[in-house]
PDB file of C-alpha atoms in Angstrom:
ATOM      1  CA  MET A   1      79.570  79.855  82.195  1.00  0.00           C
ATOM      2  CA  THR A   2      81.778  80.484  79.182  1.00  0.00           C
ATOM      3  CA  ALA A   3      84.367  83.096  78.233  1.00  0.00           C
ATOM      4  CA  PRO A   4      83.055  86.408  76.832  1.00  0.00           C
ATOM      5  CA  GLU A   5      82.748  86.638  73.047  1.00  0.00           C
ATOM      6  CA  ALA A   6      81.722  89.365  70.580  1.00  0.00           C
ATOM      7  CA  ASP A   7      81.543  90.065  66.866  1.00  0.00           C
ATOM      8  CA  LEU A   8      82.743  92.934  64.681  1.00  0.00           C
ATOM      9  CA  THR A   9      79.665  95.082  65.327  1.00  0.00           C
ATOM     10  CA  GLY A  10      80.716  98.668  66.042  1.00  0.00           C
ATOM     11  CA  TRP A  11      84.284  98.281  64.796  1.00  0.00           C
ATOM     12  CA  SER A  12      85.570 100.248  61.803  1.00  0.00           C
ATOM     13  CA  SER A  13      88.496  99.064  59.716  1.00  0.00           C
ATOM     14  CA  GLU A  14      91.077 100.802  57.578  1.00  0.00           C
ATOM     15  CA  PRO A  15      94.606  99.912  56.484  1.00  0.00           C
ATOM     16  CA  PHE A  16      97.580 101.348  58.327  1.00  0.00           C
ATOM     17  CA  THR A  17     101.147 101.338  57.013  1.00  0.00           C
ATOM     18  CA  GLY A  18     104.218 101.557  59.208  1.00  0.00           C
ATOM     19  CA  ALA A  19     107.849 100.477  58.830  1.00  0.00           C
ATOM     20  CA  GLY A  20     107.083  99.097  55.399  1.00  0.00           C
ATOM     21  CA  TYR A  21     104.240  96.834  56.547  1.00  0.00           C
ATOM     22  CA  SER A  22     100.518  97.334  55.978  1.00  0.00           C
ATOM     23  CA  TYR A  23      97.721  95.709  57.970  1.00  0.00           C
ATOM     24  CA  ASP A  24      94.038  96.446  58.457  1.00  0.00           C
ATOM     25  CA  VAL A  25      93.424  98.016  61.863  1.00  0.00           C
ATOM     26  CA  TYR A  26      90.064  97.770  63.627  1.00  0.00           C
ATOM     27  CA  ARG A  27      89.208 100.757  65.789  1.00  0.00           C
ATOM     28  CA  ARG A  28      86.499 101.635  68.265  1.00  0.00           C
ATOM     29  CA  GLY A  29      85.928 103.839  71.302  1.00  0.00           C
ATOM     30  CA  SER A  30      87.042 107.136  72.753  1.00  0.00           C
ATOM     31  CA  GLY A  31      89.528 108.123  75.411  1.00  0.00           C
ATOM     32  CA  PRO A  32      93.180 107.145  75.833  1.00  0.00           C
ATOM     33  CA  GLY A  33      94.535 104.751  73.241  1.00  0.00           C
ATOM     34  CA  VAL A  34      95.273 101.037  73.600  1.00  0.00           C
ATOM     35  CA  VAL A  35      96.784  98.883  70.877  1.00  0.00           C
ATOM     36  CA  LEU A  36      95.313  95.405  71.398  1.00  0.00           C
ATOM     37  CA  ILE A  37      97.455  92.873  69.517  1.00  0.00           C
ATOM     38  CA  PRO A  38      95.462  89.703  68.821  1.00  0.00           C
ATOM     39  CA  GLU A  39      96.546  86.240  69.861  1.00  0.00           C
ATOM     40  CA  MET A  40      96.578  83.284  67.494  1.00  0.00           C
ATOM     41  CA  PRO A  41      94.699  82.601  65.300  1.00  0.00           C
ATOM     42  CA  GLY A  42      93.645  86.253  64.882  1.00  0.00           C
ATOM     43  CA  ILE A  43      90.904  88.692  65.884  1.00  0.00           C
ATOM     44  CA  HIS A  44      88.606  85.944  67.170  1.00  0.00           C
ATOM     45  CA  PRO A  45      85.413  86.559  69.200  1.00  0.00           C
ATOM     46  CA  GLY A  46      87.302  86.426  72.505  1.00  0.00           C
ATOM     47  CA  VAL A  47      89.712  89.152  71.383  1.00  0.00           C
ATOM     48  CA  LEU A  48      86.774  91.288  70.239  1.00  0.00           C
ATOM     49  CA  ALA A  49      85.094  90.822  73.624  1.00  0.00           C
ATOM     50  CA  LEU A  50      88.269  92.009  75.337  1.00  0.00           C
ATOM     51  CA  GLY A  51      88.361  94.986  72.965  1.00  0.00           C
ATOM     52  CA  ASN A  52      84.764  95.852  73.752  1.00  0.00           C
ATOM     53  CA  HIS A  53      85.502  95.601  77.474  1.00  0.00           C
ATOM     54  CA  LEU A  54      88.325  98.113  77.091  1.00  0.00           C
ATOM     55  CA  VAL A  55      86.077 100.430  75.072  1.00  0.00           C
ATOM     56  CA  ASP A  56      83.388 100.167  77.771  1.00  0.00           C
ATOM     57  CA  ASN A  57      86.012 101.229  80.296  1.00  0.00           C
ATOM     58  CA  GLY A  58      86.808 104.439  78.433  1.00  0.00           C
ATOM     59  CA  PHE A  59      89.579 103.578  75.974  1.00  0.00           C
ATOM     60  CA  THR A  60      90.077 103.967  72.247  1.00  0.00           C
ATOM     61  CA  VAL A  61      91.142 100.527  71.020  1.00  0.00           C
ATOM     62  CA  ALA A  62      93.069  99.717  67.835  1.00  0.00           C
ATOM     63  CA  ILE A  63      93.406  96.037  66.898  1.00  0.00           C
ATOM     64  CA  PRO A  64      95.829  95.301  64.039  1.00  0.00           C
ATOM     65  CA  SER A  65      94.892  92.244  61.993  1.00  0.00           C
ATOM     66  CA  LEU A  66      98.318  90.617  61.788  1.00  0.00           C
ATOM     67  CA  PHE A  67      97.024  87.161  60.848  1.00  0.00           C
ATOM     68  CA  GLY A  68      93.817  85.184  60.456  1.00  0.00           C
ATOM     69  CA  GLN A  69      90.322  86.272  59.442  1.00  0.00           C
ATOM     70  CA  PRO A  70      88.774  88.960  61.672  1.00  0.00           C
ATOM     71  CA  GLY A  71      85.698  87.738  63.494  1.00  0.00           C
ATOM     72  CA  LYS A  72      86.257  84.059  62.710  1.00  0.00           C
ATOM     73  CA  ALA A  73      85.790  81.673  65.617  1.00  0.00           C
ATOM     74  CA  LYS A  74      88.659  79.496  66.785  1.00  0.00           C
ATOM     75  CA  THR A  75      88.890  75.865  65.722  1.00  0.00           C
ATOM     76  CA  PRO A  76      91.848  73.510  66.171  1.00  0.00           C
ATOM     77  CA  GLY A  77      92.516  73.419  62.422  1.00  0.00           C
ATOM     78  CA  TYR A  78      92.329  77.203  62.100  1.00  0.00           C
ATOM     79  CA  ILE A  79      94.765  77.660  65.002  1.00  0.00           C
ATOM     80  CA  VAL A  80      97.276  75.174  63.595  1.00  0.00           C
ATOM     81  CA  ALA A  81      97.120  76.757  60.128  1.00  0.00           C
ATOM     82  CA  GLU A  82      97.753  80.283  61.390  1.00  0.00           C
ATOM     83  CA  ILE A  83     100.535  79.244  63.770  1.00  0.00           C
ATOM     84  CA  SER A  84     102.185  77.421  60.860  1.00  0.00           C
ATOM     85  CA  ARG A  85     102.055  80.588  58.770  1.00  0.00           C
ATOM     86  CA  GLY A  86     103.281  82.702  61.663  1.00  0.00           C
ATOM     87  CA  CYS A  87     106.236  80.431  62.290  1.00  0.00           C
ATOM     88  CA  VAL A  88     107.711  81.088  58.850  1.00  0.00           C
ATOM     89  CA  ALA A  89     106.819  84.781  58.536  1.00  0.00           C
ATOM     90  CA  LYS A  90     109.964  86.890  58.748  1.00  0.00           C
ATOM     91  CA  GLU A  91     108.154  89.779  60.445  1.00  0.00           C
ATOM     92  CA  PHE A  92     107.457  87.589  63.523  1.00  0.00           C
ATOM     93  CA  ALA A  93     110.740  85.612  63.766  1.00  0.00           C
ATOM     94  CA  ALA A  94     108.978  83.072  65.964  1.00  0.00           C
ATOM     95  CA  MET A  95     112.035  80.962  66.733  1.00  0.00           C
ATOM     96  CA  ALA A  96     114.852  83.525  66.932  1.00  0.00           C
ATOM     97  CA  THR A  97     116.532  84.660  70.143  1.00  0.00           C
ATOM     98  CA  ASN A  98     118.014  88.127  70.770  1.00  0.00           C
ATOM     99  CA  LYS A  99     115.977  89.351  67.811  1.00  0.00           C
ATOM    100  CA  GLN A 100     114.427  92.667  66.832  1.00  0.00           C
ATOM    101  CA  ARG A 101     111.213  91.583  65.129  1.00  0.00           C
ATOM    102  CA  PRO A 102     110.110  93.696  62.156  1.00  0.00           C
ATOM    103  CA  VAL A 103     106.516  93.638  63.412  1.00  0.00           C
ATOM    104  CA  SER A 104     107.630  95.598  66.489  1.00  0.00           C
ATOM    105  CA  LEU A 105     108.568  98.515  64.236  1.00  0.00           C
ATOM    106  CA  PHE A 106     105.072  98.459  62.721  1.00  0.00           C
ATOM    107  CA  LEU A 107     103.517  98.374  66.197  1.00  0.00           C
ATOM    108  CA  ARG A 108     105.585 101.355  67.344  1.00  0.00           C
ATOM    109  CA  ALA A 109     104.361 103.327  64.331  1.00  0.00           C
ATOM    110  CA  LEU A 110     100.774 102.339  65.116  1.00  0.00           C
ATOM    111  CA  ALA A 111     101.238 103.343  68.768  1.00  0.00           C
ATOM    112  CA  ARG A 112     102.571 106.762  67.741  1.00  0.00           C
ATOM    113  CA  ASP A 113      99.656 107.261  65.356  1.00  0.00           C
ATOM    114  CA  LEU A 114      97.125 106.263  68.020  1.00  0.00           C
ATOM    115  CA  ASN A 115      98.799 108.527  70.567  1.00  0.00           C
ATOM    116  CA  GLU A 116      98.493 111.487  68.217  1.00  0.00           C
ATOM    117  CA  LYS A 117      94.771 110.862  67.751  1.00  0.00           C
ATOM    118  CA  THR A 118      93.729 110.208  71.351  1.00  0.00           C
ATOM    119  CA  PRO A 119      93.836 112.050  74.692  1.00  0.00           C
ATOM    120  CA  GLY A 120      95.914 110.899  77.623  1.00  0.00           C
ATOM    121  CA  LYS A 121      99.617 110.882  78.425  1.00  0.00           C
ATOM    122  CA  GLY A 122     100.459 108.031  76.062  1.00  0.00           C
ATOM    123  CA  VAL A 123      99.118 104.665  74.940  1.00  0.00           C
ATOM    124  CA  GLY A 124      98.925 101.136  76.229  1.00  0.00           C
ATOM    125  CA  VAL A 125      99.826  98.029  74.241  1.00  0.00           C
ATOM    126  CA  ILE A 126      98.487  94.570  75.085  1.00  0.00           C
ATOM    127  CA  GLY A 127     100.121  91.519  73.524  1.00  0.00           C
ATOM    128  CA  GLN A 128      98.853  87.968  73.959  1.00  0.00           C
ATOM    129  CA  CYS A 129     100.342  84.536  73.368  1.00  0.00           C
ATOM    130  CA  PHE A 130     102.236  84.662  70.050  1.00  0.00           C
ATOM    131  CA  THR A 131     102.229  88.470  70.305  1.00  0.00           C
ATOM    132  CA  GLY A 132     102.723  88.807  74.070  1.00  0.00           C
ATOM    133  CA  GLY A 133     106.318  89.978  73.881  1.00  0.00           C
ATOM    134  CA  PHE A 134     105.562  92.380  71.043  1.00  0.00           C
ATOM    135  CA  ALA A 135     103.900  94.680  73.594  1.00  0.00           C
ATOM    136  CA  LEU A 136     107.139  95.210  75.497  1.00  0.00           C
ATOM    137  CA  ALA A 137     109.147  95.613  72.292  1.00  0.00           C
ATOM    138  CA  ALA A 138     106.711  98.378  71.307  1.00  0.00           C
ATOM    139  CA  ALA A 139     107.677 100.196  74.528  1.00  0.00           C
ATOM    140  CA  VAL A 140     110.996 101.167  72.971  1.00  0.00           C
ATOM    141  CA  ASP A 141     108.898 104.058  71.657  1.00  0.00           C
ATOM    142  CA  ASP A 142     108.202 106.869  74.111  1.00  0.00           C
ATOM    143  CA  SER A 143     104.504 106.940  73.162  1.00  0.00           C
ATOM    144  CA  VAL A 144     103.984 103.595  74.931  1.00  0.00           C
ATOM    145  CA  LEU A 145     103.466 104.013  78.675  1.00  0.00           C
ATOM    146  CA  ALA A 146     101.635 100.800  79.590  1.00  0.00           C
ATOM    147  CA  PRO A 147     102.789  97.537  77.973  1.00  0.00           C
ATOM    148  CA  VAL A 148     100.910  94.388  79.017  1.00  0.00           C
ATOM    149  CA  LEU A 149     102.446  90.980  78.248  1.00  0.00           C
ATOM    150  CA  SER A 150      99.831  88.248  78.505  1.00  0.00           C
ATOM    151  CA  GLN A 151     101.301  84.726  78.265  1.00  0.00           C
ATOM    152  CA  PRO A 152     104.168  85.766  75.906  1.00  0.00           C
ATOM    153  CA  SER A 153     105.124  82.703  73.848  1.00  0.00           C
ATOM    154  CA  VAL A 154     107.689  83.919  71.284  1.00  0.00           C
ATOM    155  CA  PRO A 155     110.320  82.742  70.760  1.00  0.00           C
ATOM    156  CA  PHE A 156     108.700  79.333  71.080  1.00  0.00           C
ATOM    157  CA  PRO A 157     110.273  77.795  74.200  1.00  0.00           C
ATOM    158  CA  LEU A 158     111.860  74.651  72.777  1.00  0.00           C
ATOM    159  CA  THR A 159     115.317  75.146  74.323  1.00  0.00           C
ATOM    160  CA  ALA A 160     116.573  76.616  77.585  1.00  0.00           C
ATOM    161  CA  LYS A 161     117.891  79.641  75.695  1.00  0.00           C
ATOM    162  CA  GLN A 162     114.502  80.246  74.085  1.00  0.00           C
ATOM    163  CA  ARG A 163     112.721  79.873  77.415  1.00  0.00           C
ATOM    164  CA  ARG A 164     114.930  82.576  78.948  1.00  0.00           C
ATOM    165  CA  ASP A 165     114.707  84.900  75.961  1.00  0.00           C
ATOM    166  CA  PRO A 166     112.664  88.071  76.647  1.00  0.00           C
ATOM    167  CA  GLY A 167     111.174  88.151  73.146  1.00  0.00           C
ATOM    168  CA  MET A 168     113.210  91.078  71.869  1.00  0.00           C
ATOM    169  CA  SER A 169     116.778  92.036  71.094  1.00  0.00           C
ATOM    170  CA  GLU A 170     119.274  93.005  73.778  1.00  0.00           C
ATOM    171  CA  SER A 171     119.408  96.554  72.382  1.00  0.00           C
ATOM    172  CA  GLU A 172     115.607  96.881  72.631  1.00  0.00           C
ATOM    173  CA  LEU A 173     115.561  95.468  76.151  1.00  0.00           C
ATOM    174  CA  ALA A 174     118.284  97.901  77.190  1.00  0.00           C
ATOM    175  CA  VAL A 175     116.129 100.833  76.045  1.00  0.00           C
ATOM    176  CA  VAL A 176     113.082  99.489  77.885  1.00  0.00           C
ATOM    177  CA  ALA A 177     115.135  98.841  81.033  1.00  0.00           C
ATOM    178  CA  ASP A 178     116.460 102.414  80.905  1.00  0.00           C
ATOM    179  CA  ARG A 179     112.920 103.757  80.533  1.00  0.00           C
ATOM    180  CA  CYS A 180     111.863 101.685  83.558  1.00  0.00           C
ATOM    181  CA  ALA A 181     114.816 102.859  85.662  1.00  0.00           C
ATOM    182  CA  ASN A 182     114.870 106.502  84.669  1.00  0.00           C
ATOM    183  CA  HIS A 183     111.634 107.491  82.953  1.00  0.00           C
ATOM    184  CA  ASP A 184     108.836 105.895  85.003  1.00  0.00           C
ATOM    185  CA  LEU A 185     107.899 103.140  82.527  1.00  0.00           C
ATOM    186  CA  CYS A 186     106.042 100.180  84.055  1.00  0.00           C
ATOM    187  CA  ALA A 187     104.990  96.861  82.521  1.00  0.00           C
ATOM    188  CA  LEU A 188     102.522  94.160  83.512  1.00  0.00           C
ATOM    189  CA  GLY A 189     103.011  90.441  82.833  1.00  0.00           C
ATOM    190  CA  LEU A 190     100.375  87.684  83.086  1.00  0.00           C
ATOM    191  CA  ARG A 191     100.701  83.904  82.900  1.00  0.00           C
ATOM    192  CA  PHE A 192      99.383  80.639  84.286  1.00  0.00           C
ATOM    193  CA  SER A 193     101.825  78.834  86.537  1.00  0.00           C
ATOM    194  CA  GLY A 194     101.749  75.615  84.514  1.00  0.00           C
ATOM    195  CA  ASP A 195     101.881  77.222  81.065  1.00  0.00           C
ATOM    196  CA  LYS A 196     104.850  75.751  79.239  1.00  0.00           C
ATOM    197  CA  MET A 197     104.233  77.986  76.199  1.00  0.00           C
ATOM    198  CA  ALA A 198     104.818  81.091  78.328  1.00  0.00           C
ATOM    199  CA  PRO A 199     107.671  79.841  80.512  1.00  0.00           C
ATOM    200  CA  SER A 200     108.468  81.238  83.936  1.00  0.00           C
ATOM    201  CA  GLU A 201     112.113  81.646  82.874  1.00  0.00           C
ATOM    202  CA  ARG A 202     111.051  84.425  80.480  1.00  0.00           C
ATOM    203  CA  PHE A 203     109.455  86.388  83.308  1.00  0.00           C
ATOM    204  CA  THR A 204     112.517  85.741  85.475  1.00  0.00           C
ATOM    205  CA  THR A 205     114.699  87.365  82.809  1.00  0.00           C
ATOM    206  CA  LEU A 206     112.388  90.357  82.569  1.00  0.00           C
ATOM    207  CA  LYS A 207     112.140  90.720  86.344  1.00  0.00           C
ATOM    208  CA  GLN A 208     115.932  90.710  86.617  1.00  0.00           C
ATOM    209  CA  ARG A 209     116.239  93.454  84.008  1.00  0.00           C
ATOM    210  CA  LEU A 210     113.217  95.613  84.819  1.00  0.00           C
ATOM    211  CA  GLY A 211     112.993  95.137  88.581  1.00  0.00           C
ATOM    212  CA  ASP A 212     109.987  96.503  90.427  1.00  0.00           C
ATOM    213  CA  ALA A 213     108.774  98.178  87.233  1.00  0.00           C
ATOM    214  CA  PHE A 214     107.681  94.737  86.021  1.00  0.00           C
ATOM    215  CA  GLU A 215     104.534  93.611  87.833  1.00  0.00           C
ATOM    216  CA  VAL A 216     103.790  89.900  87.485  1.00  0.00           C
ATOM    217  CA  ILE A 217     100.441  88.165  87.940  1.00  0.00           C
ATOM    218  CA  GLU A 218     100.868  84.393  87.955  1.00  0.00           C
ATOM    219  CA  ILE A 219      97.666  82.359  88.247  1.00  0.00           C
ATOM    220  CA  ASP A 220      97.845  78.895  89.785  1.00  0.00           C
ATOM    221  CA  SER A 221      97.034  76.247  87.204  1.00  0.00           C
ATOM    222  CA  GLY A 222      98.808  73.397  88.960  1.00  0.00           C
ATOM    223  CA  PRO A 223      97.161  70.084  89.828  1.00  0.00           C
ATOM    224  CA  GLY A 224      94.205  70.504  92.166  1.00  0.00           C
ATOM    225  CA  ASN A 225      94.124  74.303  91.937  1.00  0.00           C
ATOM    226  CA  GLU A 226      91.041  75.714  93.622  1.00  0.00           C
ATOM    227  CA  HIS A 227      89.570  77.350  90.535  1.00  0.00           C
ATOM    228  CA  GLY A 228      89.781  74.291  88.331  1.00  0.00           C
ATOM    229  CA  PHE A 229      92.102  75.618  85.638  1.00  0.00           C
ATOM    230  CA  GLY A 230      93.296  72.803  83.396  1.00  0.00           C
ATOM    231  CA  ARG A 231      96.916  71.975  82.740  1.00  0.00           C
ATOM    232  CA  MET A 232      96.591  73.589  79.287  1.00  0.00           C
ATOM    233  CA  ALA A 233      95.272  76.921  80.630  1.00  0.00           C
ATOM    234  CA  HIS A 234      96.922  79.638  78.552  1.00  0.00           C
ATOM    235  CA  SER A 235      94.882  82.673  77.472  1.00  0.00           C
ATOM    236  CA  VAL A 236      94.550  84.762  80.616  1.00  0.00           C
ATOM    237  CA  LEU A 237      92.475  87.624  79.181  1.00  0.00           C
ATOM    238  CA  THR A 238      90.234  85.714  76.775  1.00  0.00           C
ATOM    239  CA  ASP A 239      89.571  81.962  76.935  1.00  0.00           C
ATOM    240  CA  GLU A 240      89.962  81.553  80.699  1.00  0.00           C
ATOM    241  CA  VAL A 241      87.913  84.575  81.830  1.00  0.00           C
ATOM    242  CA  ARG A 242      84.662  83.886  83.630  1.00  0.00           C
ATOM    243  CA  GLU A 243      82.919  87.071  84.681  1.00  0.00           C
ATOM    244  CA  VAL A 244      82.565  86.182  88.350  1.00  0.00           C
ATOM    245  CA  ASP A 245      84.208  88.175  91.142  1.00  0.00           C
ATOM    246  CA  GLY A 246      87.157  86.293  92.557  1.00  0.00           C
ATOM    247  CA  GLN A 247      87.828  84.233  89.449  1.00  0.00           C
ATOM    248  CA  PRO A 248      91.561  84.809  88.922  1.00  0.00           C
ATOM    249  CA  ALA A 249      91.493  85.504  85.173  1.00  0.00           C
ATOM    250  CA  TYR A 250      88.585  87.915  85.680  1.00  0.00           C
ATOM    251  CA  GLU A 251      90.528  89.644  88.460  1.00  0.00           C
ATOM    252  CA  ALA A 252      93.595  89.802  86.195  1.00  0.00           C
ATOM    253  CA  ARG A 253      91.489  91.490  83.515  1.00  0.00           C
ATOM    254  CA  LYS A 254      90.338  94.000  86.134  1.00  0.00           C
ATOM    255  CA  ARG A 255      93.969  94.699  87.026  1.00  0.00           C
ATOM    256  CA  VAL A 256      94.809  95.299  83.362  1.00  0.00           C
ATOM    257  CA  VAL A 257      92.085  97.956  83.126  1.00  0.00           C
ATOM    258  CA  GLU A 258      93.269  99.501  86.395  1.00  0.00           C
ATOM    259  CA  PHE A 259      96.880  99.496  85.180  1.00  0.00           C
ATOM    260  CA  LEU A 260      95.970 101.167  81.881  1.00  0.00           C
ATOM    261  CA  THR A 261      93.850 103.764  83.711  1.00  0.00           C
ATOM    262  CA  GLU A 262      96.638 104.550  86.191  1.00  0.00           C
ATOM    263  CA  ARG A 263      99.271 104.909  83.510  1.00  0.00           C
ATOM    264  CA  LEU A 264      97.367 106.723  80.764  1.00  0.00           C
ATOM    265  CA  THR A 265      94.985 109.130  82.531  1.00  0.00           C
TER     266      THR A 265
END
């Protein structure tokens, strides 16, 4: 059994401009809004399958094409090329600590736009891998009620300081922490236990600041784990999903849908 995949069938695309940045945004569905930020190298078939799953569960999904070629399958060369571009793009600030990333301002504008066009109390934002932390940074905006951080990898965890960094500036984190403490914001974080790209120290920082409002799902990927996850297991909601009850990544995907439903409807 392999991970779910899909193509661009059923998705419409139009450019959206926010905070001085313009990207094509792929939209589909009806119901409460969810901004699904793609992982590297872009809107690949696994991301589209996740988008379709959210649509099938009653959400309007908007996927901004921040990098890569929409619909293109992943290959090692394609991944390396897009990560290389992402590392030097100022809007992502892939190496910086205590940093407000310009792309977060674009994502907040997109979240507000989606919130205005969809029913529900607010919108969800799902970030993955390179974009995992962008979901929580988007929650500075009041329109975002359900941020999901799946294996957040920026800033790249090369030093102890980078591993601890929450992926946003202190001023942004302070706003999010205040929303969690005083305005009923909740966030969901996902990672594999052995994933060095999404270090446990990052979740420790977020747990210390957000407390019980930050729900963590950590899937065992250590040696000899019962579900056979490899030591390089990384993409919780795409590559590692097998649609079998009890499979931890599949159960995590179920929890994401449940979380979005609880928070937005």
